[in-house]
């Protein structure tokens, strides 16, 4: 399995390699900036990344309707993490006729990581809801706060801050894994720049 995850083309042209290096640097810096945003103030909700994640989150609610109320509410946060993981798997294994690309897969893992980080302030806000929701009200003014409902149903509302902190650090660990994976792939690609060898077998 490790060999599959670290498989790179046996011949890598320099332009593609340095383009991937630039992409790696961009996502490296952006990821750290997102992780450094304050959970309690929900600063990430004002980021460009949140604008990407939000419609996926809302779609998740619709997709999980057949599984009952609890899963419908949880489905938003769940889907925003699951979607990039599914895309990651498609790049690793070539599902649906997609081209295998482990470096792209590492970026999908990064996306999953920042999606987890994006959820953390929402969980934090459940204990003392002040975050403005899509309907223009806070969780204190409506019953539309996902994590207030989830943690309330589980009897864990008083532990919202603890759970949010765990989610935030889980996002960091996942992001570090994505960075390590991407860096390893770039190392192997660097060794194979402009090689005359043929493509490695899967």
mmCIF file of C-alpha atoms in Angstrom:
data_model
loop_
_atom_site.group_PDB
_atom_site.id
_atom_site.type_symbol
_atom_site.label_atom_id
_atom_site.label_comp_id
_atom_site.label_asym_id
_atom_site.label_seq_id
_atom_site.Cartn_x
_atom_site.Cartn_y
_atom_site.Cartn_z
ATOM 1 C CA UNK A 1 0.000 0.000 0.000
ATOM 2 C CA UNK A 2 2.848 2.382 0.853
ATOM 3 C CA UNK A 3 4.319 1.739 -2.579
ATOM 4 C CA UNK A 4 1.018 2.715 -4.207
ATOM 5 C CA UNK A 5 0.829 5.946 -2.185
ATOM 6 C CA UNK A 6 4.404 6.915 -3.079
ATOM 7 C CA UNK A 7 4.292 5.844 -6.724
ATOM 8 C CA UNK A 8 5.426 8.599 -9.096
ATOM 9 C CA UNK A 9 6.014 8.669 -12.863
ATOM 10 C CA UNK A 10 9.428 7.329 -13.829
ATOM 11 C CA UNK A 11 9.849 10.340 -16.097
ATOM 12 C CA UNK A 12 8.933 13.795 -14.797
ATOM 13 C CA UNK A 13 9.385 16.925 -16.894
ATOM 14 C CA UNK A 14 10.890 19.895 -15.073
ATOM 15 C CA UNK A 15 8.031 22.300 -15.786
ATOM 16 C CA UNK A 16 5.474 19.983 -14.179
ATOM 17 C CA UNK A 17 7.787 19.339 -11.244
ATOM 18 C CA UNK A 18 8.366 23.001 -10.444
ATOM 19 C CA UNK A 19 4.671 23.709 -10.923
ATOM 20 C CA UNK A 20 3.922 21.108 -8.254
ATOM 21 C CA UNK A 21 6.555 22.671 -6.007
ATOM 22 C CA UNK A 22 4.839 26.052 -6.369
ATOM 23 C CA UNK A 23 1.459 24.473 -5.586
ATOM 24 C CA UNK A 24 2.934 22.737 -2.545
ATOM 25 C CA UNK A 25 4.367 26.005 -1.214
ATOM 26 C CA UNK A 26 1.060 27.817 -1.786
ATOM 27 C CA UNK A 27 -1.012 25.223 0.076
ATOM 28 C CA UNK A 28 1.650 24.907 2.788
ATOM 29 C CA UNK A 29 1.437 28.621 3.619
ATOM 30 C CA UNK A 30 -2.347 28.804 3.218
ATOM 31 C CA UNK A 31 -2.914 25.788 5.441
ATOM 32 C CA UNK A 32 -0.853 27.218 8.282
ATOM 33 C CA UNK A 33 -2.671 30.539 8.011
ATOM 34 C CA UNK A 34 -6.040 28.773 8.244
ATOM 35 C CA UNK A 35 -4.903 26.685 11.210
ATOM 36 C CA UNK A 36 -3.693 29.822 13.003
ATOM 37 C CA UNK A 37 -7.086 31.552 12.857
ATOM 38 C CA UNK A 38 -8.880 31.884 16.196
ATOM 39 C CA UNK A 39 -11.452 29.152 16.893
ATOM 40 C CA UNK A 40 -13.445 31.173 19.410
ATOM 41 C CA UNK A 41 -13.862 34.114 17.042
ATOM 42 C CA UNK A 42 -14.645 31.804 14.088
ATOM 43 C CA UNK A 43 -12.240 33.787 11.907
ATOM 44 C CA UNK A 44 -12.089 30.983 9.340
ATOM 45 C CA UNK A 45 -15.729 31.684 8.462
ATOM 46 C CA UNK A 46 -14.536 34.835 6.713
ATOM 47 C CA UNK A 47 -11.920 33.014 4.638
ATOM 48 C CA UNK A 48 -12.075 32.145 0.949
ATOM 49 C CA UNK A 49 -11.731 28.463 1.869
ATOM 50 C CA UNK A 50 -14.969 28.639 3.840
ATOM 51 C CA UNK A 51 -16.758 29.924 0.735
ATOM 52 C CA UNK A 52 -15.618 26.747 -1.037
ATOM 53 C CA UNK A 53 -16.624 24.470 1.826
ATOM 54 C CA UNK A 54 -20.008 26.051 2.611
ATOM 55 C CA UNK A 55 -22.024 24.857 -0.438
ATOM 56 C CA UNK A 56 -20.569 21.362 0.019
ATOM 57 C CA UNK A 57 -21.641 21.475 3.663
ATOM 58 C CA UNK A 58 -25.181 22.448 2.702
ATOM 59 C CA UNK A 59 -25.321 19.734 0.032
ATOM 60 C CA UNK A 60 -24.380 17.222 2.713
ATOM 61 C CA UNK A 61 -27.554 17.995 4.632
ATOM 62 C CA UNK A 62 -29.621 17.110 1.577
ATOM 63 C CA UNK A 63 -27.684 13.927 0.809
ATOM 64 C CA UNK A 64 -28.158 12.552 4.309
ATOM 65 C CA UNK A 65 -31.915 13.223 4.569
ATOM 66 C CA UNK A 66 -32.760 9.517 3.937
ATOM 67 C CA UNK A 67 -30.799 8.554 7.061
ATOM 68 C CA UNK A 68 -32.931 10.436 9.570
ATOM 69 C CA UNK A 69 -32.814 13.736 11.438
ATOM 70 C CA UNK A 70 -29.560 13.214 13.347
ATOM 71 C CA UNK A 71 -27.587 12.189 10.245
ATOM 72 C CA UNK A 72 -29.196 14.990 8.226
ATOM 73 C CA UNK A 73 -27.868 17.521 10.723
ATOM 74 C CA UNK A 74 -24.462 15.824 10.978
ATOM 75 C CA UNK A 75 -24.326 15.288 7.218
ATOM 76 C CA UNK A 76 -23.253 18.848 6.458
ATOM 77 C CA UNK A 77 -20.030 18.678 8.450
ATOM 78 C CA UNK A 78 -19.512 15.032 7.548
ATOM 79 C CA UNK A 79 -19.823 15.561 3.799
ATOM 80 C CA UNK A 80 -17.468 18.532 3.698
ATOM 81 C CA UNK A 81 -14.760 16.191 5.035
ATOM 82 C CA UNK A 82 -15.810 13.054 3.144
ATOM 83 C CA UNK A 83 -15.896 14.626 -0.334
ATOM 84 C CA UNK A 84 -12.176 15.468 -0.499
ATOM 85 C CA UNK A 85 -11.363 12.034 0.958
ATOM 86 C CA UNK A 86 -13.386 10.371 -1.814
ATOM 87 C CA UNK A 87 -11.560 12.498 -4.390
ATOM 88 C CA UNK A 88 -8.265 11.535 -2.755
ATOM 89 C CA UNK A 89 -9.115 7.854 -3.138
ATOM 90 C CA UNK A 90 -10.075 8.390 -6.778
ATOM 91 C CA UNK A 91 -6.654 9.912 -7.513
ATOM 92 C CA UNK A 92 -4.829 7.119 -5.668
ATOM 93 C CA UNK A 93 -6.744 4.200 -7.183
ATOM 94 C CA UNK A 94 -7.988 5.691 -10.458
ATOM 95 C CA UNK A 95 -11.694 5.184 -9.730
ATOM 96 C CA UNK A 96 -14.164 6.096 -12.450
ATOM 97 C CA UNK A 97 -11.514 6.202 -15.134
ATOM 98 C CA UNK A 98 -9.682 9.097 -13.476
ATOM 99 C CA UNK A 99 -5.935 9.304 -13.943
ATOM 100 C CA UNK A 100 -3.897 8.197 -10.953
ATOM 101 C CA UNK A 101 -2.057 11.154 -9.428
ATOM 102 C CA UNK A 102 -0.710 10.811 -5.918
ATOM 103 C CA UNK A 103 0.354 14.444 -5.686
ATOM 104 C CA UNK A 104 -3.194 15.567 -6.469
ATOM 105 C CA UNK A 105 -4.353 13.036 -3.862
ATOM 106 C CA UNK A 106 -2.116 14.680 -1.251
ATOM 107 C CA UNK A 107 -3.790 18.011 -2.015
ATOM 108 C CA UNK A 108 -7.184 16.381 -1.520
ATOM 109 C CA UNK A 109 -5.992 15.199 1.911
ATOM 110 C CA UNK A 110 -4.988 18.806 2.624
ATOM 111 C CA UNK A 111 -8.502 19.874 1.648
ATOM 112 C CA UNK A 112 -9.978 17.315 4.047
ATOM 113 C CA UNK A 113 -7.682 18.649 6.778
ATOM 114 C CA UNK A 114 -8.749 22.262 6.389
ATOM 115 C CA UNK A 115 -12.377 21.120 6.186
ATOM 116 C CA UNK A 116 -11.939 19.581 9.645
ATOM 117 C CA UNK A 117 -10.331 22.819 10.846
ATOM 118 C CA UNK A 118 -13.297 24.691 9.339
ATOM 119 C CA UNK A 119 -15.741 22.623 11.414
ATOM 120 C CA UNK A 120 -13.956 23.308 14.722
ATOM 121 C CA UNK A 121 -15.275 26.880 15.291
ATOM 122 C CA UNK A 122 -18.821 25.673 14.547
ATOM 123 C CA UNK A 123 -18.468 23.036 17.264
ATOM 124 C CA UNK A 124 -16.962 25.606 19.653
ATOM 125 C CA UNK A 125 -19.875 27.976 19.105
ATOM 126 C CA UNK A 126 -22.425 25.351 20.200
ATOM 127 C CA UNK A 127 -21.839 26.017 23.919
ATOM 128 C CA UNK A 128 -22.468 29.773 23.730
ATOM 129 C CA UNK A 129 -23.854 30.418 20.238
ATOM 130 C CA UNK A 130 -22.887 33.777 18.787
ATOM 131 C CA UNK A 131 -22.030 32.796 15.228
ATOM 132 C CA UNK A 132 -24.341 34.212 12.571
ATOM 133 C CA UNK A 133 -25.958 31.363 10.639
ATOM 134 C CA UNK A 134 -27.174 31.386 7.038
ATOM 135 C CA UNK A 135 -30.667 32.393 8.122
ATOM 136 C CA UNK A 136 -29.341 35.601 9.669
ATOM 137 C CA UNK A 137 -29.748 34.432 13.267
ATOM 138 C CA UNK A 138 -27.463 32.870 15.850
ATOM 139 C CA UNK A 139 -27.985 29.466 17.420
ATOM 140 C CA UNK A 140 -29.366 31.258 20.477
ATOM 141 C CA UNK A 141 -32.112 32.743 18.303
ATOM 142 C CA UNK A 142 -33.003 29.682 16.230
ATOM 143 C CA UNK A 143 -32.809 25.898 16.256
ATOM 144 C CA UNK A 144 -30.692 25.784 13.082
ATOM 145 C CA UNK A 145 -27.259 25.409 14.701
ATOM 146 C CA UNK A 146 -25.977 21.996 13.566
ATOM 147 C CA UNK A 147 -23.583 21.359 16.409
ATOM 148 C CA UNK A 148 -25.908 22.686 19.074
ATOM 149 C CA UNK A 149 -28.372 20.040 17.901
ATOM 150 C CA UNK A 150 -25.768 17.278 17.520
ATOM 151 C CA UNK A 151 -24.093 17.789 20.881
ATOM 152 C CA UNK A 152 -27.438 18.445 22.542
ATOM 153 C CA UNK A 153 -28.763 15.099 21.318
ATOM 154 C CA UNK A 154 -25.605 13.388 22.589
ATOM 155 C CA UNK A 155 -25.626 15.173 25.934
ATOM 156 C CA UNK A 156 -22.220 16.697 25.199
ATOM 157 C CA UNK A 157 -23.053 20.386 24.847
ATOM 158 C CA UNK A 158 -20.919 21.319 27.874
ATOM 159 C CA UNK A 159 -17.922 19.686 26.214
ATOM 160 C CA UNK A 160 -18.256 21.651 22.988
ATOM 161 C CA UNK A 161 -14.982 23.519 23.508
ATOM 162 C CA UNK A 162 -13.075 20.322 24.254
ATOM 163 C CA UNK A 163 -14.488 18.580 21.181
ATOM 164 C CA UNK A 164 -13.765 21.653 19.043
ATOM 165 C CA UNK A 165 -10.166 21.661 20.249
ATOM 166 C CA UNK A 166 -9.808 17.974 19.406
ATOM 167 C CA UNK A 167 -11.245 18.606 15.923
ATOM 168 C CA UNK A 168 -8.865 21.526 15.415
ATOM 169 C CA UNK A 169 -5.827 19.423 16.325
ATOM 170 C CA UNK A 170 -7.095 16.476 14.263
ATOM 171 C CA UNK A 171 -7.198 18.865 11.324
ATOM 172 C CA UNK A 172 -3.594 19.831 12.048
ATOM 173 C CA UNK A 173 -2.424 16.201 12.226
ATOM 174 C CA UNK A 174 -4.208 15.452 8.943
ATOM 175 C CA UNK A 175 -2.661 18.524 7.349
ATOM 176 C CA UNK A 176 0.826 17.510 8.505
ATOM 177 C CA UNK A 177 0.242 14.074 6.966
ATOM 178 C CA UNK A 178 -0.724 15.756 3.684
ATOM 179 C CA UNK A 179 2.409 17.910 3.791
ATOM 180 C CA UNK A 180 4.653 14.921 4.529
ATOM 181 C CA UNK A 181 3.046 12.906 1.726
ATOM 182 C CA UNK A 182 3.355 15.738 -0.763
ATOM 183 C CA UNK A 183 6.983 16.413 0.207
ATOM 184 C CA UNK A 184 7.906 12.735 -0.197
ATOM 185 C CA UNK A 185 6.299 12.654 -3.640
ATOM 186 C CA UNK A 186 8.165 15.787 -4.685
ATOM 187 C CA UNK A 187 11.419 14.219 -3.521
ATOM 188 C CA UNK A 188 10.826 11.114 -5.625
ATOM 189 C CA UNK A 189 9.721 13.220 -8.581
ATOM 190 C CA UNK A 190 12.860 15.340 -8.266
ATOM 191 C CA UNK A 191 14.968 12.206 -8.616
ATOM 192 C CA UNK A 192 13.021 11.258 -11.758
ATOM 193 C CA UNK A 193 13.139 14.608 -13.549
ATOM 194 C CA UNK A 194 13.604 14.153 -17.288
ATOM 195 C CA UNK A 195 14.532 10.507 -16.883
ATOM 196 C CA UNK A 196 14.422 8.346 -20.007
ATOM 197 C CA UNK A 197 12.813 5.495 -18.102
ATOM 198 C CA UNK A 198 9.309 4.388 -18.785
ATOM 199 C CA UNK A 199 6.298 4.966 -16.555
ATOM 200 C CA UNK A 200 6.330 2.972 -13.347
ATOM 201 C CA UNK A 201 3.894 0.139 -13.200
ATOM 202 C CA UNK A 202 1.044 0.437 -10.705
#
